Amino acid sequence: MLTLNSHPTGNHFLQIPGPSPVPDRLLRAMSLPTIDHRGPEFARLGRQVIEGMQRIFKTRQPVVIYPASGTGAWEAALCNTLSPGDKVLMYETGHFASLWHRMATRLGLDAERVATPRADPLLPQAGHWRHGVDAEHIEARLRADTRGDIRAVCVVHNETSTGVTSDIRAVRDAIDAAGHPALLIVDTISGLACADYRHDEWGVDVTVSGSQKGLMLPPGISFNALSEKALHASRAARLPRAYWDWEEIVAMNTTGYWPSTPNTNLLYALAEAIEMLDAEGLERVFARHQRWAAGVRAAVNAWGLPIQCADPRRHSPVLTGVITPPGVDADELRRVIHARFDLSLGTGLGQLKGRMFRMGHLGNSNDLTLIAMVAGVEMGLQSQGVALSGSGVEAAMRFFGDTP
Ligand SMILES: *Cc1c(COP(=O)(O)O)cnc(C)c1O
């Protein structure tokens, strides 16, 4: 038997912001026998998960499901809608936005990286990584594009490297105010099913998401939610694509099947996750994550440590990034906490490496597992000699105890 845990007993605390802890119900669903993906039962499952994902994206338009991680769905969104050399505007909110920009460049797009500079003494090089998308910046850039060269605006809804959630409706409004025809392409790989998201109402052309964050599944499937305008653009788009091509998949999906073999057992888990989310109701799911995030922030504030997100309106309901004091290596802290307490925290990504760690509050969690996470971090900080202004555990207990 594979040995995964150096600690002999108890559950591992997987508190990274994805993959998130998977509910046992989903793991059990995945253990059912794999069935014929061309057989009669499969079509029911196929239609059930596609319709369920339409409810979660809040769309009546096609949702494409790929047996791939989120990165694959990023590529699918770009290569289905754009042509070589097309200009795309990509707002840099953090590491994931930067990786998506690098992919766009590698695909042969003329990808322009934009961000509003933010003076920040704590992170002089990365002040803008403490804020969300500045829609006014996008509007000004689109107004200056009088020839209409920009074909798409790409933004990350929930920037998982920083814990900042951006206002997608404001980006839609900015594109409309500029009267610009660019497509709006949004990554909500970690935001979906944690933070409010409305594909149709917000006029998003392609939404990209993945299985292993808010949807609580293991890694391995990802999504593109489409619009009429995106489908129209795909007919003229000339970036090479074969496996990712929407047309054949969308056509076959109407019968509940896929052109190639879908990830059958992960689709069982997806059907189960959709059932859980439907039963609770998305509004309650969003409120639950907001409450969890507020409880974890109460702990960080009690410690007196800075939160990566500097804009209180943009705190992520999914994760909280914590900046360590100068001289305290966040990765050494994470290493000690993992070795001592069997608790995994998210590492600082890109230019945040060693400067911050990320606490996930998503997936199969509850008040007590989050208090345990806070306790593990607090003991780790103390073991590293970090001077704390108060007890985060007490603050979290007070918050969760007093806030039903
Ligand atoms: C996790 C994540 C990705 C990358 O997805 P993979 O599944 O690792 O390929 C991209 N963007 C965001 C915002 C993410 O959280």
Coordinates of N, CA and C and ligand atoms in Angstrom, one line a residue, residues 17-18 68-72 74 96 156 158-161 187-190 210 212-213 219, ligand 1:
P17 N -4.6 26.2 -1.2 CA -5.8 26.7 -2.0 C -6.0 25.9 -3.3
G18 N -6.0 24.6 -3.2 CA -6.2 23.7 -4.3 C -5.0 23.0 -4.7
A68 N -8.4 17.4 -18.2 CA -7.2 18.2 -18.2 C -7.2 19.0 -16.9
S69 N -6.0 19.5 -16.5 CA -6.0 20.5 -15.4 C -6.4 21.8 -16.0
G70 N -6.5 22.8 -15.1 CA -6.9 24.1 -15.5 C -6.1 24.7 -16.6
T71 N -4.8 24.4 -16.6 CA -3.9 25.0 -17.6 C -4.4 24.6 -19.0
G72 N -4.9 23.4 -19.2 CA -5.4 22.9 -20.5 C -6.6 23.8 -20.9
W74 N -7.2 26.8 -20.0 CA -6.7 28.2 -20.4 C -6.3 28.2 -21.9
F96 N -0.6 33.6 -11.3 CA -1.4 32.8 -12.3 C -1.7 33.7 -13.5
V156 N -8.1 37.4 -14.4 CA -8.3 36.3 -13.4 C -9.2 36.8 -12.3
N158 N -10.4 35.1 -9.3 CA -9.8 34.8 -8.0 C -8.3 34.5 -8.1
E159 N -7.5 35.4 -7.9 CA -6.0 35.2 -8.1 C -5.5 34.4 -6.9
T160 N -5.3 33.1 -7.2 CA -4.9 32.1 -6.1 C -3.6 32.4 -5.5
S161 N -2.7 33.1 -6.3 CA -1.3 33.3 -5.7 C -1.3 34.4 -4.7
D187 N -10.6 33.7 -16.0 CA -10.2 32.5 -15.3 C -10.8 32.6 -13.9
T188 N -11.7 31.6 -13.6 CA -12.2 31.5 -12.3 C -12.0 30.0 -11.8
I189 N -10.7 29.6 -12.1 CA -10.3 28.2 -11.8 C -10.5 28.0 -10.3
S190 N -10.1 29.0 -9.5 CA -10.3 28.8 -8.0 C -11.5 29.5 -7.4
G210 N -11.7 24.9 -13.1 CA -11.0 23.6 -12.9 C -11.7 22.9 -11.7
Q212 N -10.3 21.1 -9.0 CA -9.7 20.8 -7.7 C -9.7 21.9 -6.7
K213 N -10.5 23.0 -6.9 CA -10.5 24.1 -6.0 C -11.9 24.1 -5.3
P219 N -7.7 16.9 -8.7 CA -7.4 17.5 -10.0 C -7.7 16.6 -11.1
Ligands
LIG1 C1 -4.9 26.4 -10.0 C2 -5.0 27.6 -10.9 C3 -4.5 27.6 -12.2 C4 -3.8 26.4 -12.8 O1 -4.6 25.3 -12.9 P1 -3.9 23.8 -13.0 O2 -5.1 22.9 -12.6 O3 -2.8 23.8 -12.0 O4 -3.4 23.6 -14.4 C5 -4.7 28.7 -13.0 N1 -5.3 29.8 -12.5 C6 -5.7 29.9 -11.3 C7 -6.4 31.1 -10.8 C8 -5.6 28.8 -10.4 O5 -6.0 28.8 -9.2

